[in-house]
Amino acid sequence: MSYHTGKMGVAAGISLVFLITFPYIFLTTPAQTVAIGAGLAWLIPLISGGPPIVMILGMLYAMKMFPGDLYTVCRKLIGRVGAWAVAVYYITMFFCDGVLLLRQFAENTLLTALPSIEFSLVIAIYIAVAGLLCYAGIEAIVRANYIIMPFGIFGLTLVLLLLAPFYNIYNILPWQGTGLENVIPAGFLFAGAQVGIFALVILAPSFQDKRTVRTAAIFGVGMSAVLKSMTVLVFSLVFNTVVAKEKVLPFFEMARLVYLSRYLQRIEALFIILWVILGVMAIAINFYMGLYLITRLLKLPTMRPLIPITGIILAETAMIPPDITTVIVLDELIITTYFNVGVYVIPTMLIIAALLKKKKRGATQCAG
Amino acid sequence: MRRIIFAVVLIISAIITSGCFGAREVDEVAYVLVMGFDKSKVQEGKYDITFQIAAPRAIAGEGAKGEDVSKVLTLTTENLTEARTLLNSVGSRSPIWSHIKVIVIGDELAHQGLENIIGPINRFREFRGSMYIVVVNGDTAQNFIRKNKPKIDIIPSRYYETMMLSSSETSYYPQSNLHHFYSNLKSGSAAPLAALGGVPVDVQASKPSEKKNPPNKADSYKAGNIPQVQQDNKEGGADSPVEILGTAVFHRDKMVGSLNGQETRLLAILNGDFKRGFLSVDDPLEPKKNVNVIMRLGRNPKLSASIIDGKAYLRAKIFIEGELTSVTSGINYEDNEYRPLVEQQISLLIKRDIIDMLIKTQGMKADIAGFGYHARSNFRTLDDFMNTDWDEIYSQAEIAVEVETRIRRTGLIWRTMPISE
């Protein structure tokens, strides 16, 4: 099997984007969002979904003139060295995302489900399963996900609705939160959390056409942003800002709080299964994308021999940070800095390069 | 062949990740159902932590009695983690706290402050926000837990759960849980509250916390002072489970006062948590007789808080709907001519009592009704609100309450006819 994939449709594309962007909702991200935005924190995920969609649309426009995948387009627009730099950036980005997700999900497993387990064993199991998923291929992952996705969305929505008795609308007052001057820029800064959307552009030839990619981007990020916004809103309604800021696992805390009667309580165990599945698949997608770019760069016939060694490297890297607090702080820092390069800088550079090349081509044709 | 290997590897991973690590069988753990905290009387600076542990074999067996289904023991330790460590040494099983139904706090400790207890409780994974919290009125948590020997719901967790869920029947005590307590503790917008529990005293020693204040026909009580008629008991003293009645009011993490049953009901009316309840008032035209109504909230109360020049103006608008259940004077209060008298009587009573209650809590600097949440809309950002001392502003606030009552139904009689002479 080579790294060239088959023809994926809209459902696969939406599944891919959703899988890369959504699992953050099960980590500390909602608490970090509420810390920044207070009562208006629900606006941040909505705002952060905008720039990646705009950039993807811009890149699709550029790719209309220069067909191919991201690497091919970069070679045409910014040369071989530039293409390599872009590819290396996205490789490190995907692996970094994978490592952070791996570490956080492993820590969360220890915190919620298996407190007595050996930490390195959890990391090893997660990376092994992610490796197996990589071995199966991108289509297997996204197709598995779009079967699981409806259940995941249903489960999440159910938890949010079951918490209705705990809603306190006054927890989101004052409605400006920490102030619009803080919330709106934070929304743009957190766009880095959606940088995985550029997997669509990297895998562009694997999709049926540009319209598929466009639809997948809009609906995938849109759905993910709306669900994240709803989750942050309910989190703010249930826990006031000061308490919300403290939580390591907002979703787990919300699921634990569900109590409708003697017969409907203690349901968090069901949702641990859900977020472990989605978390492992998110790690696998990031793992796959990094490997895909490596094989693309080095023109390797297949990525499979790289899976074990890369898995070991990622696992070891995930175990470097000394504690969970360091990982949470690092995650926020990397999302708001390094990942934003992939959202704003590289696509802008490519779009400008494409426009300049188009103008030059037009001038040449006129002259000719 | 490759698919078979793949399938085998997946099955092995599924088995490995099934959570065998740290797994414990049901008969290897001791389920703590109730936990109590007191200030240690024996050793200064320590806590007496009481555990009520389930005895599953007794629960499952036929003819189980209240004394058999659980065991109570108390340890004197520096903190909760030390208590857990020592608990493992006094029992054959590993303790597990995730099934605790209620946390009981002794009176003295509540007045001292709960800072050292609430923090660890919220951090440790075995505690959850839905656990109830009860403060004992004038007694220790240890005594409260030991004395509680219910005859109907003999399993302690079931007893507390049913008790707290039934609070909405009268609203004489709040359904206080850790989540709400902790949220209010940290929000700076409302006072943390807890249900008030108590150990019954002899009926001769019981006294109301507040004598009836006309037109209110009923005395008010706090937990531990309900005048229960003594039953035949060879041991003497009241023979009944503990009582839960009233509310413990906190300012930050220290208990600063309490509300009796009637005041707690008024608080529930203010918060919109009041479902229904009976009210007995003086008959407007024959004050020696009474009129009883069953009342409910006609619509959610409207609370508002405005801040002008640093002073808060708190407003509450309440709409009560009632149903006549008893008119002992025989006056035809169902008639349009007389009904408004009862409505006005009820409105004045509730308004007066709510204002008195709020003034009492102003003295405690405890915003029990959560006007602070409504006050937030006067600020542009949350930081602006958090930088004010809301408790201080609340203590100086001007309060206005409007109550409107409508008698909608009159029971099974729509026109009272006089007794023939």
PDB file of N, CA, C and O in Angstrom, chain A residues 111-112 114-117 121 125 132 135 166 168 170-171 173-174 176-179 181 238-243 246 256-257 259 262 265-266 268, chain B residues 2 6 9-10 13 16-17 19 21-22 98-99 101 125 127-129 132 158 161 165 179 182-183 186-187 373-374 376 379-382 386:
ATOM      1  N   LEU A 111      -6.280  10.168  35.460  1.00  0.00           N
ATOM      2  CA  LEU A 111      -7.052  10.982  36.410  1.00  0.00           C
ATOM      3  C   LEU A 111      -8.467  10.457  36.580  1.00  0.00           C
ATOM      4  O   LEU A 111      -9.022  10.491  37.678  1.00  0.00           O
ATOM      5  N   THR A 112      -9.043   9.945  35.527  1.00  0.00           N
ATOM      6  CA  THR A 112     -10.469   9.603  35.595  1.00  0.00           C
ATOM      7  C   THR A 112     -10.753   8.120  35.738  1.00  0.00           C
ATOM      8  O   THR A 112     -11.581   7.718  36.538  1.00  0.00           O
ATOM      9  N   LEU A 114      -8.255   5.115  35.304  1.00  0.00           N
ATOM     10  CA  LEU A 114      -7.281   4.118  35.750  1.00  0.00           C
ATOM     11  C   LEU A 114      -6.188   4.784  36.587  1.00  0.00           C
ATOM     12  O   LEU A 114      -5.060   4.929  36.149  1.00  0.00           O
ATOM     13  N   PRO A 115      -6.484   5.183  37.798  1.00  0.00           N
ATOM     14  CA  PRO A 115      -5.491   5.919  38.596  1.00  0.00           C
ATOM     15  C   PRO A 115      -4.275   5.088  38.984  1.00  0.00           C
ATOM     16  O   PRO A 115      -3.221   5.636  39.278  1.00  0.00           O
ATOM     17  N   SER A 116      -4.421   3.760  38.967  1.00  0.00           N
ATOM     18  CA  SER A 116      -3.307   2.923  39.448  1.00  0.00           C
ATOM     19  C   SER A 116      -2.399   2.452  38.325  1.00  0.00           C
ATOM     20  O   SER A 116      -1.396   1.794  38.579  1.00  0.00           O
ATOM     21  N   ILE A 117      -2.748   2.759  37.102  1.00  0.00           N
ATOM     22  CA  ILE A 117      -1.979   2.201  35.992  1.00  0.00           C
ATOM     23  C   ILE A 117      -0.644   2.921  35.852  1.00  0.00           C
ATOM     24  O   ILE A 117      -0.493   4.078  36.257  1.00  0.00           O
ATOM     25  N   LEU A 121       2.759   2.926  30.384  1.00  0.00           N
ATOM     26  CA  LEU A 121       1.943   1.890  29.743  1.00  0.00           C
ATOM     27  C   LEU A 121       0.755   2.511  29.017  1.00  0.00           C
ATOM     28  O   LEU A 121       0.402   2.095  27.906  1.00  0.00           O
ATOM     29  N   ILE A 125       0.099   2.181  25.086  1.00  0.00           N
ATOM     30  CA  ILE A 125      -1.139   1.617  24.541  1.00  0.00           C
ATOM     31  C   ILE A 125      -1.791   2.588  23.566  1.00  0.00           C
ATOM     32  O   ILE A 125      -2.223   2.204  22.475  1.00  0.00           O
ATOM     33  N   LEU A 132      -1.705   1.368  14.882  1.00  0.00           N
ATOM     34  CA  LEU A 132      -2.535   0.389  14.173  1.00  0.00           C
ATOM     35  C   LEU A 132      -3.519   1.092  13.240  1.00  0.00           C
ATOM     36  O   LEU A 132      -3.759   0.640  12.112  1.00  0.00           O
ATOM     37  N   TYR A 135      -1.725   2.297  10.257  1.00  0.00           N
ATOM     38  CA  TYR A 135      -1.448   1.160   9.366  1.00  0.00           C
ATOM     39  C   TYR A 135      -2.668   0.876   8.486  1.00  0.00           C
ATOM     40  O   TYR A 135      -2.562   0.550   7.316  1.00  0.00           O
ATOM     41  N   PHE A 166     -28.947  22.506  36.289  1.00  0.00           N
ATOM     42  CA  PHE A 166     -27.843  23.216  36.925  1.00  0.00           C
ATOM     43  C   PHE A 166     -27.535  24.541  36.236  1.00  0.00           C
ATOM     44  O   PHE A 166     -26.657  25.260  36.680  1.00  0.00           O
ATOM     45  N   ASN A 168     -27.365  28.239  35.390  1.00  0.00           N
ATOM     46  CA  ASN A 168     -27.645  29.503  36.063  1.00  0.00           C
ATOM     47  C   ASN A 168     -27.256  30.591  35.080  1.00  0.00           C
ATOM     48  O   ASN A 168     -26.074  30.875  34.870  1.00  0.00           O
ATOM     49  N   TYR A 170     -27.246  33.601  35.147  1.00  0.00           N
ATOM     50  CA  TYR A 170     -26.507  34.753  35.669  1.00  0.00           C
ATOM     51  C   TYR A 170     -25.013  34.477  35.780  1.00  0.00           C
ATOM     52  O   TYR A 170     -24.229  35.389  36.003  1.00  0.00           O
ATOM     53  N   ASN A 171     -24.614  33.235  35.593  1.00  0.00           N
ATOM     54  CA  ASN A 171     -23.181  32.930  35.614  1.00  0.00           C
ATOM     55  C   ASN A 171     -22.461  33.547  34.422  1.00  0.00           C
ATOM     56  O   ASN A 171     -21.233  33.682  34.463  1.00  0.00           O
ATOM     57  N   LEU A 173     -23.129  36.540  33.268  1.00  0.00           N
ATOM     58  CA  LEU A 173     -23.121  37.994  33.393  1.00  0.00           C
ATOM     59  C   LEU A 173     -21.796  38.437  34.030  1.00  0.00           C
ATOM     60  O   LEU A 173     -21.267  37.707  34.869  1.00  0.00           O
ATOM     61  N   PRO A 174     -21.285  39.620  33.752  1.00  0.00           N
ATOM     62  CA  PRO A 174     -21.770  40.523  32.711  1.00  0.00           C
ATOM     63  C   PRO A 174     -21.549  39.927  31.316  1.00  0.00           C
ATOM     64  O   PRO A 174     -20.581  39.193  31.117  1.00  0.00           O
ATOM     65  N   GLN A 176     -20.420  40.898  28.596  1.00  0.00           N
ATOM     66  CA  GLN A 176     -19.171  41.165  27.881  1.00  0.00           C
ATOM     67  C   GLN A 176     -17.998  40.367  28.428  1.00  0.00           C
ATOM     68  O   GLN A 176     -16.891  40.460  27.893  1.00  0.00           O
ATOM     69  N   GLY A 177     -18.239  39.615  29.473  1.00  0.00           N
ATOM     70  CA  GLY A 177     -17.172  38.780  30.010  1.00  0.00           C
ATOM     71  C   GLY A 177     -15.993  39.613  30.488  1.00  0.00           C
ATOM     72  O   GLY A 177     -16.142  40.481  31.325  1.00  0.00           O
ATOM     73  N   THR A 178     -14.838  39.329  29.911  1.00  0.00           N
ATOM     74  CA  THR A 178     -13.655  40.111  30.268  1.00  0.00           C
ATOM     75  C   THR A 178     -13.510  41.338  29.375  1.00  0.00           C
ATOM     76  O   THR A 178     -12.507  42.038  29.435  1.00  0.00           O
ATOM     77  N   GLY A 179     -14.513  41.552  28.526  1.00  0.00           N
ATOM     78  CA  GLY A 179     -14.470  42.704  27.622  1.00  0.00           C
ATOM     79  C   GLY A 179     -14.258  42.249  26.188  1.00  0.00           C
ATOM     80  O   GLY A 179     -13.453  41.360  25.914  1.00  0.00           O
ATOM     81  N   GLU A 181     -12.732  43.699  23.945  1.00  0.00           N
ATOM     82  CA  GLU A 181     -11.355  43.955  23.509  1.00  0.00           C
ATOM     83  C   GLU A 181     -10.419  42.794  23.863  1.00  0.00           C
ATOM     84  O   GLU A 181      -9.317  42.699  23.329  1.00  0.00           O
ATOM     85  N   VAL A 238     -23.080  26.342  34.003  1.00  0.00           N
ATOM     86  CA  VAL A 238     -23.132  25.415  35.135  1.00  0.00           C
ATOM     87  C   VAL A 238     -22.117  25.794  36.218  1.00  0.00           C
ATOM     88  O   VAL A 238     -22.420  25.776  37.405  1.00  0.00           O
ATOM     89  N   PHE A 239     -20.908  26.119  35.774  1.00  0.00           N
ATOM     90  CA  PHE A 239     -19.870  26.533  36.718  1.00  0.00           C
ATOM     91  C   PHE A 239     -19.621  28.016  36.504  1.00  0.00           C
ATOM     92  O   PHE A 239     -19.424  28.434  35.384  1.00  0.00           O
ATOM     93  N   ASN A 240     -19.578  28.787  37.546  1.00  0.00           N
ATOM     94  CA  ASN A 240     -19.263  30.201  37.329  1.00  0.00           C
ATOM     95  C   ASN A 240     -17.790  30.327  36.946  1.00  0.00           C
ATOM     96  O   ASN A 240     -17.017  29.372  37.059  1.00  0.00           O
ATOM     97  N   THR A 241     -17.420  31.509  36.480  1.00  0.00           N
ATOM     98  CA  THR A 241     -16.099  31.690  35.872  1.00  0.00           C
ATOM     99  C   THR A 241     -14.959  31.271  36.786  1.00  0.00           C
ATOM    100  O   THR A 241     -14.019  30.608  36.364  1.00  0.00           O
ATOM    101  N   VAL A 242     -15.038  31.670  38.052  1.00  0.00           N
ATOM    102  CA  VAL A 242     -13.922  31.400  38.965  1.00  0.00           C
ATOM    103  C   VAL A 242     -13.721  29.899  39.144  1.00  0.00           C
ATOM    104  O   VAL A 242     -12.606  29.384  39.142  1.00  0.00           O
ATOM    105  N   VAL A 243     -14.815  29.160  39.310  1.00  0.00           N
ATOM    106  CA  VAL A 243     -14.718  27.708  39.488  1.00  0.00           C
ATOM    107  C   VAL A 243     -14.321  27.054  38.160  1.00  0.00           C
ATOM    108  O   VAL A 243     -13.515  26.119  38.146  1.00  0.00           O
ATOM    109  N   GLU A 246     -10.704  26.593  37.232  1.00  0.00           N
ATOM    110  CA  GLU A 246      -9.896  25.638  38.004  1.00  0.00           C
ATOM    111  C   GLU A 246      -9.891  24.245  37.383  1.00  0.00           C
ATOM    112  O   GLU A 246      -9.017  23.442  37.668  1.00  0.00           O
ATOM    113  N   ARG A 256     -20.039  14.291  35.241  1.00  0.00           N
ATOM    114  CA  ARG A 256     -20.159  13.798  36.615  1.00  0.00           C
ATOM    115  C   ARG A 256     -21.284  14.468  37.380  1.00  0.00           C
ATOM    116  O   ARG A 256     -21.817  13.922  38.340  1.00  0.00           O
ATOM    117  N   LEU A 257     -21.603  15.644  36.969  1.00  0.00           N
ATOM    118  CA  LEU A 257     -22.586  16.439  37.709  1.00  0.00           C
ATOM    119  C   LEU A 257     -24.017  16.048  37.365  1.00  0.00           C
ATOM    120  O   LEU A 257     -24.950  16.377  38.098  1.00  0.00           O
ATOM    121  N   TYR A 259     -27.402  14.695  37.360  1.00  0.00           N
ATOM    122  CA  TYR A 259     -28.200  14.032  38.410  1.00  0.00           C
ATOM    123  C   TYR A 259     -29.632  14.464  38.204  1.00  0.00           C
ATOM    124  O   TYR A 259     -30.049  15.532  38.621  1.00  0.00           O
ATOM    125  N   ARG A 262     -32.679   9.453  41.170  1.00  0.00           N
ATOM    126  CA  ARG A 262     -31.884   8.316  41.647  1.00  0.00           C
ATOM    127  C   ARG A 262     -31.468   7.421  40.488  1.00  0.00           C
ATOM    128  O   ARG A 262     -30.482   6.701  40.583  1.00  0.00           O
ATOM    129  N   GLN A 265     -27.908   9.091  37.164  1.00  0.00           N
ATOM    130  CA  GLN A 265     -26.757   9.734  37.784  1.00  0.00           C
ATOM    131  C   GLN A 265     -25.532   8.872  37.487  1.00  0.00           C
ATOM    132  O   GLN A 265     -25.656   7.760  36.981  1.00  0.00           O
ATOM    133  N   ARG A 266     -24.360   9.424  37.783  1.00  0.00           N
ATOM    134  CA  ARG A 266     -23.106   8.689  37.613  1.00  0.00           C
ATOM    135  C   ARG A 266     -22.914   8.166  36.181  1.00  0.00           C
ATOM    136  O   ARG A 266     -22.565   7.009  35.988  1.00  0.00           O
ATOM    137  N   GLU A 268     -20.779   9.383  33.949  1.00  0.00           N
ATOM    138  CA  GLU A 268     -19.526   9.825  33.333  1.00  0.00           C
ATOM    139  C   GLU A 268     -18.733   8.660  32.756  1.00  0.00           C
ATOM    140  O   GLU A 268     -17.939   8.863  31.835  1.00  0.00           O
TER     141      GLU A 268
ATOM    142  N   ARG B   2      -2.827 -11.722   6.896  1.00  0.00           N
ATOM    143  CA  ARG B   2      -2.536 -10.411   7.481  1.00  0.00           C
ATOM    144  C   ARG B   2      -3.716  -9.917   8.299  1.00  0.00           C
ATOM    145  O   ARG B   2      -3.575  -9.319   9.347  1.00  0.00           O
ATOM    146  N   PHE B   6      -3.845  -8.933  12.235  1.00  0.00           N
ATOM    147  CA  PHE B   6      -4.377  -7.606  12.606  1.00  0.00           C
ATOM    148  C   PHE B   6      -5.485  -7.747  13.644  1.00  0.00           C
ATOM    149  O   PHE B   6      -5.519  -7.034  14.649  1.00  0.00           O
ATOM    150  N   VAL B   9      -4.083  -8.788  17.029  1.00  0.00           N
ATOM    151  CA  VAL B   9      -3.424  -7.651  17.705  1.00  0.00           C
ATOM    152  C   VAL B   9      -4.465  -6.713  18.302  1.00  0.00           C
ATOM    153  O   VAL B   9      -4.323  -6.241  19.435  1.00  0.00           O
ATOM    154  N   LEU B  10      -5.539  -6.486  17.571  1.00  0.00           N
ATOM    155  CA  LEU B  10      -6.584  -5.588  18.087  1.00  0.00           C
ATOM    156  C   LEU B  10      -7.261  -6.182  19.320  1.00  0.00           C
ATOM    157  O   LEU B  10      -7.558  -5.483  20.284  1.00  0.00           O
ATOM    158  N   SER B  13      -4.983  -5.806  22.242  1.00  0.00           N
ATOM    159  CA  SER B  13      -4.988  -4.425  22.773  1.00  0.00           C
ATOM    160  C   SER B  13      -6.268  -4.131  23.524  1.00  0.00           C
ATOM    161  O   SER B  13      -6.263  -3.428  24.528  1.00  0.00           O
ATOM    162  N   ILE B  16      -5.882  -5.679  26.941  1.00  0.00           N
ATOM    163  CA  ILE B  16      -4.914  -4.970  27.784  1.00  0.00           C
ATOM    164  C   ILE B  16      -5.506  -3.658  28.284  1.00  0.00           C
ATOM    165  O   ILE B  16      -5.273  -3.244  29.416  1.00  0.00           O
ATOM    166  N   THR B  17      -6.288  -3.010  27.451  1.00  0.00           N
ATOM    167  CA  THR B  17      -6.791  -1.690  27.837  1.00  0.00           C
ATOM    168  C   THR B  17      -8.128  -1.764  28.555  1.00  0.00           C
ATOM    169  O   THR B  17      -8.802  -0.762  28.706  1.00  0.00           O
ATOM    170  N   GLY B  19      -8.754  -2.154  31.601  1.00  0.00           N
ATOM    171  CA  GLY B  19      -8.799  -1.570  32.947  1.00  0.00           C
ATOM    172  C   GLY B  19      -8.557  -2.568  34.053  1.00  0.00           C
ATOM    173  O   GLY B  19      -9.071  -2.405  35.144  1.00  0.00           O
ATOM    174  N   PHE B  21      -5.822  -2.955  35.485  1.00  0.00           N
ATOM    175  CA  PHE B  21      -4.880  -2.354  36.415  1.00  0.00           C
ATOM    176  C   PHE B  21      -5.659  -1.588  37.479  1.00  0.00           C
ATOM    177  O   PHE B  21      -6.453  -0.722  37.168  1.00  0.00           O
ATOM    178  N   GLY B  22      -5.427  -1.920  38.717  1.00  0.00           N
ATOM    179  CA  GLY B  22      -6.113  -1.223  39.796  1.00  0.00           C
ATOM    180  C   GLY B  22      -7.537  -1.685  39.977  1.00  0.00           C
ATOM    181  O   GLY B  22      -8.284  -1.120  40.759  1.00  0.00           O
ATOM    182  N   SER B  98     -16.345   7.229  46.459  1.00  0.00           N
ATOM    183  CA  SER B  98     -17.148   7.753  45.353  1.00  0.00           C
ATOM    184  C   SER B  98     -18.642   7.520  45.527  1.00  0.00           C
ATOM    185  O   SER B  98     -19.431   7.997  44.730  1.00  0.00           O
ATOM    186  N   HIS B  99     -19.022   6.782  46.578  1.00  0.00           N
ATOM    187  CA  HIS B  99     -20.454   6.571  46.816  1.00  0.00           C
ATOM    188  C   HIS B  99     -20.972   7.338  48.029  1.00  0.00           C
ATOM    189  O   HIS B  99     -22.072   7.070  48.499  1.00  0.00           O
ATOM    190  N   LYS B 101     -22.904   9.866  49.964  1.00  0.00           N
ATOM    191  CA  LYS B 101     -24.140  10.546  49.592  1.00  0.00           C
ATOM    192  C   LYS B 101     -24.218  11.926  50.235  1.00  0.00           C
ATOM    193  O   LYS B 101     -24.755  12.860  49.663  1.00  0.00           O
ATOM    194  N   ARG B 125     -10.667  13.040  42.983  1.00  0.00           N
ATOM    195  CA  ARG B 125     -11.537  12.494  41.963  1.00  0.00           C
ATOM    196  C   ARG B 125     -12.701  11.708  42.517  1.00  0.00           C
ATOM    197  O   ARG B 125     -13.696  11.517  41.835  1.00  0.00           O
ATOM    198  N   PHE B 127     -14.702  12.469  44.926  1.00  0.00           N
ATOM    199  CA  PHE B 127     -15.829  13.299  45.333  1.00  0.00           C
ATOM    200  C   PHE B 127     -16.501  13.870  44.093  1.00  0.00           C
ATOM    201  O   PHE B 127     -15.854  14.136  43.091  1.00  0.00           O
ATOM    202  N   ARG B 128     -17.793  14.063  44.195  1.00  0.00           N
ATOM    203  CA  ARG B 128     -18.509  14.652  43.063  1.00  0.00           C
ATOM    204  C   ARG B 128     -19.425  15.774  43.557  1.00  0.00           C
ATOM    205  O   ARG B 128     -19.831  15.787  44.724  1.00  0.00           O
ATOM    206  N   GLY B 129     -19.763  16.668  42.641  1.00  0.00           N
ATOM    207  CA  GLY B 129     -20.537  17.842  43.029  1.00  0.00           C
ATOM    208  C   GLY B 129     -21.946  17.540  43.486  1.00  0.00           C
ATOM    209  O   GLY B 129     -22.575  18.355  44.158  1.00  0.00           O
ATOM    210  N   TYR B 132     -24.478  15.701  48.776  1.00  0.00           N
ATOM    211  CA  TYR B 132     -25.171  16.678  49.597  1.00  0.00           C
ATOM    212  C   TYR B 132     -24.294  17.144  50.748  1.00  0.00           C
ATOM    213  O   TYR B 132     -23.362  16.450  51.153  1.00  0.00           O
ATOM    214  N   ARG B 158     -29.707   5.819  51.059  1.00  0.00           N
ATOM    215  CA  ARG B 158     -31.070   5.929  50.546  1.00  0.00           C
ATOM    216  C   ARG B 158     -31.867   6.942  51.370  1.00  0.00           C
ATOM    217  O   ARG B 158     -32.641   7.735  50.816  1.00  0.00           O
ATOM    218  N   GLU B 161     -30.678  10.484  50.483  1.00  0.00           N
ATOM    219  CA  GLU B 161     -31.059  10.847  49.121  1.00  0.00           C
ATOM    220  C   GLU B 161     -32.557  11.166  49.057  1.00  0.00           C
ATOM    221  O   GLU B 161     -32.967  12.173  48.490  1.00  0.00           O
ATOM    222  N   LEU B 165     -34.186  14.820  48.282  1.00  0.00           N
ATOM    223  CA  LEU B 165     -35.045  14.959  47.102  1.00  0.00           C
ATOM    224  C   LEU B 165     -36.445  15.425  47.484  1.00  0.00           C
ATOM    225  O   LEU B 165     -37.133  16.050  46.693  1.00  0.00           O
ATOM    226  N   HIS B 179     -21.626  21.146  44.725  1.00  0.00           N
ATOM    227  CA  HIS B 179     -21.452  21.979  43.535  1.00  0.00           C
ATOM    228  C   HIS B 179     -21.931  23.402  43.815  1.00  0.00           C
ATOM    229  O   HIS B 179     -21.213  24.378  43.565  1.00  0.00           O
ATOM    230  N   TYR B 182     -19.772  25.159  46.585  1.00  0.00           N
ATOM    231  CA  TYR B 182     -18.464  25.596  46.099  1.00  0.00           C
ATOM    232  C   TYR B 182     -18.589  26.743  45.094  1.00  0.00           C
ATOM    233  O   TYR B 182     -17.799  27.680  45.104  1.00  0.00           O
ATOM    234  N   SER B 183     -19.602  26.659  44.217  1.00  0.00           N
ATOM    235  CA  SER B 183     -19.805  27.727  43.222  1.00  0.00           C
ATOM    236  C   SER B 183     -20.070  29.059  43.917  1.00  0.00           C
ATOM    237  O   SER B 183     -19.486  30.080  43.554  1.00  0.00           O
ATOM    238  N   LYS B 186     -16.977  30.584  45.647  1.00  0.00           N
ATOM    239  CA  LYS B 186     -15.961  31.196  44.789  1.00  0.00           C
ATOM    240  C   LYS B 186     -16.496  32.353  43.954  1.00  0.00           C
ATOM    241  O   LYS B 186     -15.724  33.168  43.475  1.00  0.00           O
ATOM    242  N   SER B 187     -17.813  32.398  43.757  1.00  0.00           N
ATOM    243  CA  SER B 187     -18.339  33.375  42.795  1.00  0.00           C
ATOM    244  C   SER B 187     -18.328  34.790  43.337  1.00  0.00           C
ATOM    245  O   SER B 187     -18.263  35.743  42.574  1.00  0.00           O
ATOM    246  N   TYR B 373     -25.600  38.069  41.601  1.00  0.00           N
ATOM    247  CA  TYR B 373     -25.634  37.652  40.201  1.00  0.00           C
ATOM    248  C   TYR B 373     -26.365  38.687  39.356  1.00  0.00           C
ATOM    249  O   TYR B 373     -25.977  38.982  38.225  1.00  0.00           O
ATOM    250  N   HIS B 374     -27.447  39.229  39.927  1.00  0.00           N
ATOM    251  CA  HIS B 374     -28.212  40.238  39.177  1.00  0.00           C
ATOM    252  C   HIS B 374     -27.448  41.553  39.109  1.00  0.00           C
ATOM    253  O   HIS B 374     -27.574  42.310  38.156  1.00  0.00           O
ATOM    254  N   ARG B 376     -24.404  41.888  38.627  1.00  0.00           N
ATOM    255  CA  ARG B 376     -23.322  41.822  37.637  1.00  0.00           C
ATOM    256  C   ARG B 376     -23.645  42.621  36.382  1.00  0.00           C
ATOM    257  O   ARG B 376     -22.751  43.103  35.694  1.00  0.00           O
ATOM    258  N   PHE B 379     -22.120  46.025  35.663  1.00  0.00           N
ATOM    259  CA  PHE B 379     -20.707  46.168  35.369  1.00  0.00           C
ATOM    260  C   PHE B 379     -20.436  45.757  33.929  1.00  0.00           C
ATOM    261  O   PHE B 379     -21.103  44.897  33.384  1.00  0.00           O
ATOM    262  N   ARG B 380     -19.416  46.365  33.364  1.00  0.00           N
ATOM    263  CA  ARG B 380     -19.095  46.061  31.968  1.00  0.00           C
ATOM    264  C   ARG B 380     -18.385  44.703  31.872  1.00  0.00           C
ATOM    265  O   ARG B 380     -18.693  43.888  31.028  1.00  0.00           O
ATOM    266  N   THR B 381     -17.403  44.481  32.749  1.00  0.00           N
ATOM    267  CA  THR B 381     -16.667  43.213  32.688  1.00  0.00           C
ATOM    268  C   THR B 381     -16.725  42.509  34.045  1.00  0.00           C
ATOM    269  O   THR B 381     -17.018  43.130  35.069  1.00  0.00           O
ATOM    270  N   LEU B 382     -16.405  41.244  34.023  1.00  0.00           N
ATOM    271  CA  LEU B 382     -16.426  40.462  35.253  1.00  0.00           C
ATOM    272  C   LEU B 382     -15.383  40.971  36.243  1.00  0.00           C
ATOM    273  O   LEU B 382     -15.610  40.996  37.455  1.00  0.00           O
ATOM    274  N   MET B 386     -15.730  41.722  40.192  1.00  0.00           N
ATOM    275  CA  MET B 386     -14.959  40.998  41.192  1.00  0.00           C
ATOM    276  C   MET B 386     -14.097  41.931  42.042  1.00  0.00           C
ATOM    277  O   MET B 386     -13.724  41.586  43.164  1.00  0.00           O
TER     278      MET B 386
END
